[in-house]
Amino acid sequence: MTDLAPRELRVIVAVAEGRGFSTAAQALGMTQSAVSHSVRTSERKIGAVLFDRGRLGATPTPAGAAVAGHARRVLRLLDVLGAEARGIAAGPGSADTVSGPLRIAAFRSAALYLLPPALERLTARHPGIEPVVRMVRELGPGTAGEVLDGRADVAVATLGTTSPLPPGLVGGVLLEEEYALVHPAGHAAPRSLPLVDWAENCTSYTRDWWAAQEWIPRATVEAEDDGAVLSMVSRGLGMAIMPALSLRGAPDGMDITALGPDRPTRSIGYVTTPEQARSLAVRALIRELRAERGVEAVSDSRKSD
């Protein structure tokens, strides 16, 4: 068993985030030599080099990056442990009292449209919870990577059989999100328009469908996010194929057309660690997110068949 104290874990995290021993020392109120000694002791206990030391600082090795992620998660669990224990010790009926920060990672459309009503109900029922929401692009590790790295307690993520959860995480589907064609209002032949796309669109959950559609041209315009895509479409610059959450609050000047019975969908779900899945705050948020299942369809009067 690797026996690391919380103080040693905090040092590892501080060095990883500050990319240097002196920066970590300033953040922790320690001397640089004490930080260096702590890291060497941790490396000896673990049996692996955690940082590449260089003239420009300290860069986590692959082992160091993994250890820093575990360290963040352990330190967070210690915080949760204390908060929940104090709630239980307060007396009968107080075990459901949840307090403290709840760190949430979400991609843009989920943060804009799925989270707010869930958080409104959550904080009404548990006023002590302090949601801290970070918007993360759903590229590479995406929102699930934030949980894996210990930077978030729970994430709203895109899920799929070809995009499995990283090992060590758990999750569940909250809703199935349909894709639709969005185009300038009143256009007689929207499928003939240029394609406007963005990097987070058309990943593994739609790739097969996308490849089979001969009418879809190669994108002539790529934007940084779905909001920019919608703005461009509303200005008549092309058409786009977008998921339902992105189409909520779509600007004027465009129509939304269904893609037919074989339309693609993507699964939106929650992702967390097995330990956080048992925590009161995460369980409470998941309950509120599940209550949003009935509003996943695009409820827009401009949508047509």
PDB file of C-alpha atoms in Angstrom:
ATOM      1  CA  MET A   1       0.000   0.000   0.000  1.00  0.00           C
ATOM      2  CA  THR A   2       1.237   3.498  -0.870  1.00  0.00           C
ATOM      3  CA  ASP A   3       1.073   5.558   2.309  1.00  0.00           C
ATOM      4  CA  LEU A   4       0.881   9.245   1.346  1.00  0.00           C
ATOM      5  CA  ALA A   5      -0.352  11.910   3.744  1.00  0.00           C
ATOM      6  CA  PRO A   6      -2.810  14.610   2.592  1.00  0.00           C
ATOM      7  CA  ARG A   7      -0.020  17.189   2.844  1.00  0.00           C
ATOM      8  CA  GLU A   8       2.070  15.180   0.386  1.00  0.00           C
ATOM      9  CA  LEU A   9      -0.880  14.956  -1.988  1.00  0.00           C
ATOM     10  CA  ARG A  10      -1.373  18.719  -1.842  1.00  0.00           C
ATOM     11  CA  VAL A  11       2.272  19.241  -2.722  1.00  0.00           C
ATOM     12  CA  ILE A  12       1.994  16.940  -5.750  1.00  0.00           C
ATOM     13  CA  VAL A  13      -1.094  18.798  -6.982  1.00  0.00           C
ATOM     14  CA  ALA A  14       0.492  22.211  -6.415  1.00  0.00           C
ATOM     15  CA  VAL A  15       3.643  21.280  -8.338  1.00  0.00           C
ATOM     16  CA  ALA A  16       1.595  19.779 -11.197  1.00  0.00           C
ATOM     17  CA  GLU A  17      -0.617  22.852 -11.481  1.00  0.00           C
ATOM     18  CA  GLY A  18       2.156  25.399 -10.971  1.00  0.00           C
ATOM     19  CA  ARG A  19       4.632  23.546 -13.185  1.00  0.00           C
ATOM     20  CA  GLY A  20       7.385  24.286 -10.704  1.00  0.00           C
ATOM     21  CA  PHE A  21       8.639  23.824  -7.158  1.00  0.00           C
ATOM     22  CA  SER A  22       8.963  27.535  -6.385  1.00  0.00           C
ATOM     23  CA  THR A  23       5.414  28.276  -7.590  1.00  0.00           C
ATOM     24  CA  ALA A  24       4.087  25.397  -5.487  1.00  0.00           C
ATOM     25  CA  ALA A  25       6.053  26.617  -2.475  1.00  0.00           C
ATOM     26  CA  GLN A  26       4.505  30.098  -2.760  1.00  0.00           C
ATOM     27  CA  ALA A  27       0.994  28.647  -3.124  1.00  0.00           C
ATOM     28  CA  LEU A  28       1.392  26.392  -0.099  1.00  0.00           C
ATOM     29  CA  GLY A  29       3.378  28.728   2.136  1.00  0.00           C
ATOM     30  CA  MET A  30       6.353  26.349   2.202  1.00  0.00           C
ATOM     31  CA  THR A  31      10.004  26.673   1.326  1.00  0.00           C
ATOM     32  CA  GLN A  32      11.143  25.384  -2.052  1.00  0.00           C
ATOM     33  CA  SER A  33      13.445  22.875  -0.384  1.00  0.00           C
ATOM     34  CA  ALA A  34      10.521  21.502   1.657  1.00  0.00           C
ATOM     35  CA  VAL A  35       8.453  21.061  -1.522  1.00  0.00           C
ATOM     36  CA  SER A  36      11.345  19.329  -3.271  1.00  0.00           C
ATOM     37  CA  HIS A  37      11.898  17.032  -0.297  1.00  0.00           C
ATOM     38  CA  SER A  38       8.184  16.158  -0.158  1.00  0.00           C
ATOM     39  CA  VAL A  39       8.114  15.269  -3.861  1.00  0.00           C
ATOM     40  CA  ARG A  40      11.223  13.101  -3.568  1.00  0.00           C
ATOM     41  CA  THR A  41       9.686  11.301  -0.589  1.00  0.00           C
ATOM     42  CA  SER A  42       6.437  10.722  -2.506  1.00  0.00           C
ATOM     43  CA  GLU A  43       8.331   9.439  -5.555  1.00  0.00           C
ATOM     44  CA  ARG A  44      10.225   7.005  -3.339  1.00  0.00           C
ATOM     45  CA  LYS A  45       7.003   5.752  -1.729  1.00  0.00           C
ATOM     46  CA  ILE A  46       5.243   5.389  -5.069  1.00  0.00           C
ATOM     47  CA  GLY A  47       8.220   3.970  -6.921  1.00  0.00           C
ATOM     48  CA  ALA A  48       7.986   6.278  -9.947  1.00  0.00           C
ATOM     49  CA  VAL A  49       9.330   9.638 -11.068  1.00  0.00           C
ATOM     50  CA  LEU A  50       6.467  12.145 -10.991  1.00  0.00           C
ATOM     51  CA  PHE A  51       8.108  15.235 -12.501  1.00  0.00           C
ATOM     52  CA  ASP A  52      10.732  15.987 -15.099  1.00  0.00           C
ATOM     53  CA  ARG A  53      12.904  18.673 -13.556  1.00  0.00           C
ATOM     54  CA  GLY A  54      14.326  21.258 -15.907  1.00  0.00           C
ATOM     55  CA  ARG A  55      15.587  24.795 -16.183  1.00  0.00           C
ATOM     56  CA  LEU A  56      12.059  26.033 -16.893  1.00  0.00           C
ATOM     57  CA  GLY A  57      10.329  24.198 -14.063  1.00  0.00           C
ATOM     58  CA  ALA A  58       8.794  20.802 -13.356  1.00  0.00           C
ATOM     59  CA  THR A  59       6.624  18.982 -15.903  1.00  0.00           C
ATOM     60  CA  PRO A  60       4.505  16.012 -14.789  1.00  0.00           C
ATOM     61  CA  THR A  61       5.551  12.700 -16.280  1.00  0.00           C
ATOM     62  CA  PRO A  62       2.699  10.447 -17.488  1.00  0.00           C
ATOM     63  CA  ALA A  63       2.871   8.781 -14.072  1.00  0.00           C
ATOM     64  CA  GLY A  64       2.890  12.182 -12.406  1.00  0.00           C
ATOM     65  CA  ALA A  65      -0.164  13.374 -14.305  1.00  0.00           C
ATOM     66  CA  ALA A  66      -2.060  10.237 -13.273  1.00  0.00           C
ATOM     67  CA  VAL A  67      -0.963  10.590  -9.645  1.00  0.00           C
ATOM     68  CA  ALA A  68      -1.964  14.267  -9.583  1.00  0.00           C
ATOM     69  CA  GLY A  69      -5.440  13.307 -10.811  1.00  0.00           C
ATOM     70  CA  HIS A  70      -5.788  10.670  -8.099  1.00  0.00           C
ATOM     71  CA  ALA A  71      -4.474  13.150  -5.528  1.00  0.00           C
ATOM     72  CA  ARG A  72      -7.104  15.744  -6.448  1.00  0.00           C
ATOM     73  CA  ARG A  73      -9.825  13.131  -6.155  1.00  0.00           C
ATOM     74  CA  VAL A  74      -8.593  11.893  -2.758  1.00  0.00           C
ATOM     75  CA  LEU A  75      -8.313  15.417  -1.383  1.00  0.00           C
ATOM     76  CA  ARG A  76     -11.804  16.211  -2.625  1.00  0.00           C
ATOM     77  CA  LEU A  77     -13.178  13.074  -0.962  1.00  0.00           C
ATOM     78  CA  LEU A  78     -11.628  14.164   2.314  1.00  0.00           C
ATOM     79  CA  ASP A  79     -13.538  17.450   2.016  1.00  0.00           C
ATOM     80  CA  VAL A  80     -16.774  15.587   1.241  1.00  0.00           C
ATOM     81  CA  LEU A  81     -16.141  13.162   4.101  1.00  0.00           C
ATOM     82  CA  GLY A  82     -15.877  16.006   6.600  1.00  0.00           C
ATOM     83  CA  ALA A  83     -18.912  17.921   5.312  1.00  0.00           C
ATOM     84  CA  GLU A  84     -21.194  14.879   5.302  1.00  0.00           C
ATOM     85  CA  ALA A  85     -19.990  13.662   8.696  1.00  0.00           C
ATOM     86  CA  ARG A  86     -20.707  17.074  10.239  1.00  0.00           C
ATOM     87  CA  GLY A  87     -24.182  17.033   8.724  1.00  0.00           C
ATOM     88  CA  ILE A  88     -24.922  13.595  10.168  1.00  0.00           C
ATOM     89  CA  ALA A  89     -23.494  14.537  13.570  1.00  0.00           C
ATOM     90  CA  ALA A  90     -25.777  17.569  13.738  1.00  0.00           C
ATOM     91  CA  GLY A  91     -28.652  15.306  14.695  1.00  0.00           C
ATOM     92  CA  PRO A  92     -31.712  13.419  13.401  1.00  0.00           C
ATOM     93  CA  GLY A  93     -33.013  14.663  10.085  1.00  0.00           C
ATOM     94  CA  SER A  94     -29.835  16.527   9.238  1.00  0.00           C
ATOM     95  CA  ALA A  95     -28.155  13.686   7.313  1.00  0.00           C
ATOM     96  CA  ASP A  96     -29.708  15.082   4.113  1.00  0.00           C
ATOM     97  CA  THR A  97     -28.213  18.498   4.767  1.00  0.00           C
ATOM     98  CA  VAL A  98     -25.763  19.007   1.922  1.00  0.00           C
ATOM     99  CA  SER A  99     -23.376  21.929   1.920  1.00  0.00           C
ATOM    100  CA  GLY A 100     -20.232  23.167   0.299  1.00  0.00           C
ATOM    101  CA  PRO A 101     -19.040  23.502  -3.302  1.00  0.00           C
ATOM    102  CA  LEU A 102     -20.198  21.081  -5.996  1.00  0.00           C
ATOM    103  CA  ARG A 103     -17.816  21.184  -8.970  1.00  0.00           C
ATOM    104  CA  ILE A 104     -19.547  20.528 -12.286  1.00  0.00           C
ATOM    105  CA  ALA A 105     -18.069  20.297 -15.788  1.00  0.00           C
ATOM    106  CA  ALA A 106     -20.386  20.685 -18.773  1.00  0.00           C
ATOM    107  CA  PHE A 107     -20.168  21.393 -22.469  1.00  0.00           C
ATOM    108  CA  ARG A 108     -21.624  24.679 -23.670  1.00  0.00           C
ATOM    109  CA  SER A 109     -25.226  23.774 -24.601  1.00  0.00           C
ATOM    110  CA  ALA A 110     -25.648  21.637 -21.466  1.00  0.00           C
ATOM    111  CA  ALA A 111     -24.360  24.491 -19.303  1.00  0.00           C
ATOM    112  CA  LEU A 112     -26.753  26.910 -20.998  1.00  0.00           C
ATOM    113  CA  TYR A 113     -29.956  24.880 -21.170  1.00  0.00           C
ATOM    114  CA  LEU A 114     -29.808  21.619 -19.198  1.00  0.00           C
ATOM    115  CA  LEU A 115     -28.050  22.651 -15.999  1.00  0.00           C
ATOM    116  CA  PRO A 116     -29.808  25.919 -15.002  1.00  0.00           C
ATOM    117  CA  PRO A 117     -33.271  24.472 -14.210  1.00  0.00           C
ATOM    118  CA  ALA A 118     -31.675  21.497 -12.441  1.00  0.00           C
ATOM    119  CA  LEU A 119     -29.449  23.783 -10.377  1.00  0.00           C
ATOM    120  CA  GLU A 120     -32.388  26.050  -9.566  1.00  0.00           C
ATOM    121  CA  ARG A 121     -34.264  23.133  -8.000  1.00  0.00           C
ATOM    122  CA  LEU A 122     -31.118  21.727  -6.398  1.00  0.00           C
ATOM    123  CA  THR A 123     -30.196  24.932  -4.579  1.00  0.00           C
ATOM    124  CA  ALA A 124     -33.829  25.484  -3.525  1.00  0.00           C
ATOM    125  CA  ARG A 125     -33.843  22.063  -1.841  1.00  0.00           C
ATOM    126  CA  HIS A 126     -30.255  22.293  -0.573  1.00  0.00           C
ATOM    127  CA  PRO A 127     -29.366  25.978   0.014  1.00  0.00           C
ATOM    128  CA  GLY A 128     -25.969  25.003   1.361  1.00  0.00           C
ATOM    129  CA  ILE A 129     -24.766  23.677  -1.999  1.00  0.00           C
ATOM    130  CA  GLU A 130     -22.562  26.058  -3.966  1.00  0.00           C
ATOM    131  CA  PRO A 131     -22.482  24.988  -7.637  1.00  0.00           C
ATOM    132  CA  VAL A 132     -19.226  25.756  -9.437  1.00  0.00           C
ATOM    133  CA  VAL A 133     -19.742  25.208 -13.172  1.00  0.00           C
ATOM    134  CA  ARG A 134     -16.940  25.080 -15.727  1.00  0.00           C
ATOM    135  CA  MET A 135     -17.675  24.971 -19.444  1.00  0.00           C
ATOM    136  CA  VAL A 136     -15.364  22.511 -21.181  1.00  0.00           C
ATOM    137  CA  ARG A 137     -15.196  21.741 -24.883  1.00  0.00           C
ATOM    138  CA  GLU A 138     -16.268  18.192 -25.670  1.00  0.00           C
ATOM    139  CA  LEU A 139     -13.009  17.390 -27.465  1.00  0.00           C
ATOM    140  CA  GLY A 140     -10.309  14.935 -26.441  1.00  0.00           C
ATOM    141  CA  PRO A 141     -10.820  14.034 -22.772  1.00  0.00           C
ATOM    142  CA  GLY A 142     -13.750  16.487 -22.671  1.00  0.00           C
ATOM    143  CA  THR A 143     -15.899  16.890 -19.581  1.00  0.00           C
ATOM    144  CA  ALA A 144     -15.296  13.291 -18.458  1.00  0.00           C
ATOM    145  CA  GLY A 145     -11.589  14.068 -18.386  1.00  0.00           C
ATOM    146  CA  GLU A 146     -12.234  16.814 -15.844  1.00  0.00           C
ATOM    147  CA  VAL A 147     -13.719  14.228 -13.482  1.00  0.00           C
ATOM    148  CA  LEU A 148     -10.916  11.772 -14.153  1.00  0.00           C
ATOM    149  CA  ASP A 149      -8.331  14.461 -13.376  1.00  0.00           C
ATOM    150  CA  GLY A 150     -10.102  15.371 -10.140  1.00  0.00           C
ATOM    151  CA  ARG A 151     -11.053  18.869 -11.333  1.00  0.00           C
ATOM    152  CA  ALA A 152     -14.800  18.162 -11.241  1.00  0.00           C
ATOM    153  CA  ASP A 153     -17.046  16.062  -9.014  1.00  0.00           C
ATOM    154  CA  VAL A 154     -19.515  15.316 -11.795  1.00  0.00           C
ATOM    155  CA  ALA A 155     -19.786  16.121 -15.484  1.00  0.00           C
ATOM    156  CA  VAL A 156     -22.483  16.364 -18.104  1.00  0.00           C
ATOM    157  CA  ALA A 157     -21.009  14.520 -21.074  1.00  0.00           C
ATOM    158  CA  THR A 158     -21.827  12.978 -24.426  1.00  0.00           C
ATOM    159  CA  LEU A 159     -21.925   9.191 -24.134  1.00  0.00           C
ATOM    160  CA  GLY A 160     -21.904   6.397 -26.680  1.00  0.00           C
ATOM    161  CA  THR A 161     -20.863   2.812 -27.339  1.00  0.00           C
ATOM    162  CA  THR A 162     -17.987   4.026 -29.492  1.00  0.00           C
ATOM    163  CA  SER A 163     -17.051   6.648 -26.901  1.00  0.00           C
ATOM    164  CA  PRO A 164     -16.888   4.608 -23.702  1.00  0.00           C
ATOM    165  CA  LEU A 165     -16.312   6.103 -20.298  1.00  0.00           C
ATOM    166  CA  PRO A 166     -12.692   6.259 -19.189  1.00  0.00           C
ATOM    167  CA  PRO A 167     -11.776   3.381 -16.856  1.00  0.00           C
ATOM    168  CA  GLY A 168     -12.566   4.168 -13.252  1.00  0.00           C
ATOM    169  CA  LEU A 169     -15.609   6.353 -13.937  1.00  0.00           C
ATOM    170  CA  VAL A 170     -19.326   5.610 -13.810  1.00  0.00           C
ATOM    171  CA  GLY A 171     -22.239   7.308 -15.492  1.00  0.00           C
ATOM    172  CA  GLY A 172     -25.717   7.047 -16.900  1.00  0.00           C
ATOM    173  CA  VAL A 173     -27.780   8.380 -19.788  1.00  0.00           C
ATOM    174  CA  LEU A 174     -30.045  11.329 -19.005  1.00  0.00           C
ATOM    175  CA  LEU A 175     -31.586  11.945 -22.410  1.00  0.00           C
ATOM    176  CA  GLU A 176     -31.345  11.152 -26.121  1.00  0.00           C
ATOM    177  CA  GLU A 177     -30.806  14.242 -28.203  1.00  0.00           C
ATOM    178  CA  GLU A 178     -32.012  14.376 -31.818  1.00  0.00           C
ATOM    179  CA  TYR A 179     -30.179  16.131 -34.623  1.00  0.00           C
ATOM    180  CA  ALA A 180     -32.033  18.449 -37.002  1.00  0.00           C
ATOM    181  CA  LEU A 181     -31.309  20.548 -40.071  1.00  0.00           C
ATOM    182  CA  VAL A 182     -31.154  24.282 -39.389  1.00  0.00           C
ATOM    183  CA  HIS A 183     -31.174  26.751 -42.253  1.00  0.00           C
ATOM    184  CA  PRO A 184     -32.138  30.318 -43.212  1.00  0.00           C
ATOM    185  CA  ALA A 185     -35.869  30.849 -42.835  1.00  0.00           C
ATOM    186  CA  GLY A 186     -37.942  30.298 -45.961  1.00  0.00           C
ATOM    187  CA  HIS A 187     -35.142  28.879 -48.092  1.00  0.00           C
ATOM    188  CA  ALA A 188     -36.596  26.721 -50.894  1.00  0.00           C
ATOM    189  CA  ALA A 189     -33.718  24.193 -51.039  1.00  0.00           C
ATOM    190  CA  PRO A 190     -31.826  24.242 -47.727  1.00  0.00           C
ATOM    191  CA  ARG A 191     -29.930  21.022 -48.482  1.00  0.00           C
ATOM    192  CA  SER A 192     -28.218  22.770 -51.381  1.00  0.00           C
ATOM    193  CA  LEU A 193     -26.613  25.351 -49.095  1.00  0.00           C
ATOM    194  CA  PRO A 194     -22.972  25.291 -47.936  1.00  0.00           C
ATOM    195  CA  LEU A 195     -22.345  23.477 -44.655  1.00  0.00           C
ATOM    196  CA  VAL A 196     -21.409  25.396 -41.526  1.00  0.00           C
ATOM    197  CA  ASP A 197     -19.947  23.159 -38.822  1.00  0.00           C
ATOM    198  CA  TRP A 198     -17.944  23.202 -35.592  1.00  0.00           C
ATOM    199  CA  ALA A 199     -15.274  20.960 -34.119  1.00  0.00           C
ATOM    200  CA  GLU A 200     -17.448  19.349 -31.427  1.00  0.00           C
ATOM    201  CA  ASN A 201     -20.085  18.218 -33.924  1.00  0.00           C
ATOM    202  CA  CYS A 202     -20.292  14.915 -35.815  1.00  0.00           C
ATOM    203  CA  THR A 203     -18.164  12.691 -33.629  1.00  0.00           C
ATOM    204  CA  SER A 204     -18.478   8.945 -33.145  1.00  0.00           C
ATOM    205  CA  TYR A 205     -22.229   8.917 -32.413  1.00  0.00           C
ATOM    206  CA  THR A 206     -23.106  10.416 -35.834  1.00  0.00           C
ATOM    207  CA  ARG A 207     -20.143   9.510 -38.052  1.00  0.00           C
ATOM    208  CA  ASP A 208     -21.728   6.493 -39.784  1.00  0.00           C
ATOM    209  CA  TRP A 209     -24.952   8.378 -40.490  1.00  0.00           C
ATOM    210  CA  TRP A 210     -23.026  11.423 -41.674  1.00  0.00           C
ATOM    211  CA  ALA A 211     -20.891   9.374 -44.093  1.00  0.00           C
ATOM    212  CA  ALA A 212     -24.002   7.809 -45.662  1.00  0.00           C
ATOM    213  CA  GLN A 213     -25.596  11.168 -46.547  1.00  0.00           C
ATOM    214  CA  GLU A 214     -24.458  12.032 -50.061  1.00  0.00           C
ATOM    215  CA  TRP A 215     -26.203  15.412 -49.913  1.00  0.00           C
ATOM    216  CA  ILE A 216     -24.011  16.736 -47.088  1.00  0.00           C
ATOM    217  CA  PRO A 217     -21.057  18.685 -48.531  1.00  0.00           C
ATOM    218  CA  ARG A 218     -17.709  19.169 -46.884  1.00  0.00           C
ATOM    219  CA  ALA A 219     -17.859  22.065 -44.438  1.00  0.00           C
ATOM    220  CA  THR A 220     -16.870  25.367 -46.002  1.00  0.00           C
ATOM    221  CA  VAL A 221     -17.027  27.217 -42.691  1.00  0.00           C
ATOM    222  CA  GLU A 222     -15.976  25.897 -39.260  1.00  0.00           C
ATOM    223  CA  ALA A 223     -16.687  27.811 -36.085  1.00  0.00           C
ATOM    224  CA  GLU A 224     -15.387  27.488 -32.546  1.00  0.00           C
ATOM    225  CA  ASP A 225     -18.740  26.670 -30.984  1.00  0.00           C
ATOM    226  CA  ASP A 226     -22.364  25.914 -31.793  1.00  0.00           C
ATOM    227  CA  GLY A 227     -23.510  29.438 -30.954  1.00  0.00           C
ATOM    228  CA  ALA A 228     -21.292  30.860 -33.680  1.00  0.00           C
ATOM    229  CA  VAL A 229     -22.678  28.279 -36.134  1.00  0.00           C
ATOM    230  CA  LEU A 230     -26.256  29.375 -35.423  1.00  0.00           C
ATOM    231  CA  SER A 231     -25.335  33.030 -35.795  1.00  0.00           C
ATOM    232  CA  MET A 232     -23.812  32.341 -39.211  1.00  0.00           C
ATOM    233  CA  VAL A 233     -26.812  30.305 -40.364  1.00  0.00           C
ATOM    234  CA  SER A 234     -29.203  33.048 -39.258  1.00  0.00           C
ATOM    235  CA  ARG A 235     -27.226  35.439 -41.477  1.00  0.00           C
ATOM    236  CA  GLY A 236     -27.753  33.234 -44.496  1.00  0.00           C
ATOM    237  CA  LEU A 237     -24.208  31.875 -44.713  1.00  0.00           C
ATOM    238  CA  GLY A 238     -25.266  28.231 -44.971  1.00  0.00           C
ATOM    239  CA  MET A 239     -27.065  25.354 -43.292  1.00  0.00           C
ATOM    240  CA  ALA A 240     -26.007  23.201 -40.356  1.00  0.00           C
ATOM    241  CA  ILE A 241     -26.871  19.888 -38.722  1.00  0.00           C
ATOM    242  CA  MET A 242     -27.210  20.470 -35.008  1.00  0.00           C
ATOM    243  CA  PRO A 243     -28.201  18.593 -31.833  1.00  0.00           C
ATOM    244  CA  ALA A 244     -31.357  19.598 -30.004  1.00  0.00           C
ATOM    245  CA  LEU A 245     -29.775  21.289 -26.995  1.00  0.00           C
ATOM    246  CA  SER A 246     -27.802  23.607 -29.280  1.00  0.00           C
ATOM    247  CA  LEU A 247     -31.035  24.658 -30.980  1.00  0.00           C
ATOM    248  CA  ARG A 248     -32.722  25.906 -27.828  1.00  0.00           C
ATOM    249  CA  GLY A 249     -32.890  29.652 -27.995  1.00  0.00           C
ATOM    250  CA  ALA A 250     -31.838  29.640 -31.660  1.00  0.00           C
ATOM    251  CA  PRO A 251     -31.843  33.183 -33.100  1.00  0.00           C
ATOM    252  CA  ASP A 252     -34.499  34.523 -35.432  1.00  0.00           C
ATOM    253  CA  GLY A 253     -34.037  34.189 -39.140  1.00  0.00           C
ATOM    254  CA  MET A 254     -33.810  30.407 -39.344  1.00  0.00           C
ATOM    255  CA  ASP A 255     -35.985  27.327 -39.612  1.00  0.00           C
ATOM    256  CA  ILE A 256     -35.455  23.915 -38.022  1.00  0.00           C
ATOM    257  CA  THR A 257     -36.329  20.893 -40.172  1.00  0.00           C
ATOM    258  CA  ALA A 258     -36.456  17.264 -38.988  1.00  0.00           C
ATOM    259  CA  LEU A 259     -34.050  14.846 -40.668  1.00  0.00           C
ATOM    260  CA  GLY A 260     -36.529  11.964 -40.960  1.00  0.00           C
ATOM    261  CA  PRO A 261     -36.930   8.600 -39.225  1.00  0.00           C
ATOM    262  CA  ASP A 262     -33.250   7.682 -39.593  1.00  0.00           C
ATOM    263  CA  ARG A 263     -32.053  10.931 -38.029  1.00  0.00           C
ATOM    264  CA  PRO A 264     -29.000  10.640 -35.813  1.00  0.00           C
ATOM    265  CA  THR A 265     -29.121  11.069 -32.059  1.00  0.00           C
ATOM    266  CA  ARG A 266     -26.582  11.383 -29.297  1.00  0.00           C
ATOM    267  CA  SER A 267     -26.789  10.387 -25.658  1.00  0.00           C
ATOM    268  CA  ILE A 268     -26.300  12.998 -22.972  1.00  0.00           C
ATOM    269  CA  GLY A 269     -25.459  11.711 -19.525  1.00  0.00           C
ATOM    270  CA  TYR A 270     -23.684  12.270 -16.245  1.00  0.00           C
ATOM    271  CA  VAL A 271     -20.189  11.052 -15.407  1.00  0.00           C
ATOM    272  CA  THR A 272     -18.619  10.793 -11.977  1.00  0.00           C
ATOM    273  CA  THR A 273     -16.367   8.572  -9.873  1.00  0.00           C
ATOM    274  CA  PRO A 274     -17.741   5.571  -7.959  1.00  0.00           C
ATOM    275  CA  GLU A 275     -16.911   7.375  -4.704  1.00  0.00           C
ATOM    276  CA  GLN A 276     -18.571  10.670  -5.666  1.00  0.00           C
ATOM    277  CA  ALA A 277     -21.596   8.772  -6.985  1.00  0.00           C
ATOM    278  CA  ARG A 278     -22.353   7.924  -3.339  1.00  0.00           C
ATOM    279  CA  SER A 279     -21.944  11.480  -2.081  1.00  0.00           C
ATOM    280  CA  LEU A 280     -25.086  13.371  -1.116  1.00  0.00           C
ATOM    281  CA  ALA A 281     -24.452  16.402  -3.329  1.00  0.00           C
ATOM    282  CA  VAL A 282     -23.742  14.438  -6.505  1.00  0.00           C
ATOM    283  CA  ARG A 283     -26.718  12.144  -5.918  1.00  0.00           C
ATOM    284  CA  ALA A 284     -28.945  15.182  -5.419  1.00  0.00           C
ATOM    285  CA  LEU A 285     -27.757  16.779  -8.664  1.00  0.00           C
ATOM    286  CA  ILE A 286     -28.275  13.557 -10.629  1.00  0.00           C
ATOM    287  CA  ARG A 287     -31.868  13.381  -9.352  1.00  0.00           C
ATOM    288  CA  GLU A 288     -32.522  16.896 -10.619  1.00  0.00           C
ATOM    289  CA  LEU A 289     -30.862  16.207 -13.966  1.00  0.00           C
ATOM    290  CA  ARG A 290     -33.024  13.117 -14.419  1.00  0.00           C
ATOM    291  CA  ALA A 291     -36.080  15.306 -13.878  1.00  0.00           C
ATOM    292  CA  GLU A 292     -35.101  17.122 -17.081  1.00  0.00           C
ATOM    293  CA  ARG A 293     -35.649  14.001 -19.201  1.00  0.00           C
ATOM    294  CA  GLY A 294     -39.034  15.193 -20.375  1.00  0.00           C
ATOM    295  CA  VAL A 295     -37.739  18.377 -21.986  1.00  0.00           C
ATOM    296  CA  GLU A 296     -35.033  17.054 -24.297  1.00  0.00           C
ATOM    297  CA  ALA A 297     -36.983  17.511 -27.538  1.00  0.00           C
ATOM    298  CA  VAL A 298     -36.652  20.713 -29.517  1.00  0.00           C
ATOM    299  CA  SER A 299     -39.734  22.658 -28.486  1.00  0.00           C
ATOM    300  CA  ASP A 300     -39.631  25.285 -31.198  1.00  0.00           C
ATOM    301  CA  SER A 301     -42.513  26.503 -33.322  1.00  0.00           C
ATOM    302  CA  ARG A 302     -40.119  26.798 -36.273  1.00  0.00           C
ATOM    303  CA  LYS A 303     -39.457  23.055 -36.332  1.00  0.00           C
ATOM    304  CA  SER A 304     -41.104  21.298 -39.277  1.00  0.00           C
ATOM    305  CA  ASP A 305     -41.205  17.859 -40.852  1.00  0.00           C
TER     306      ASP A 305
END
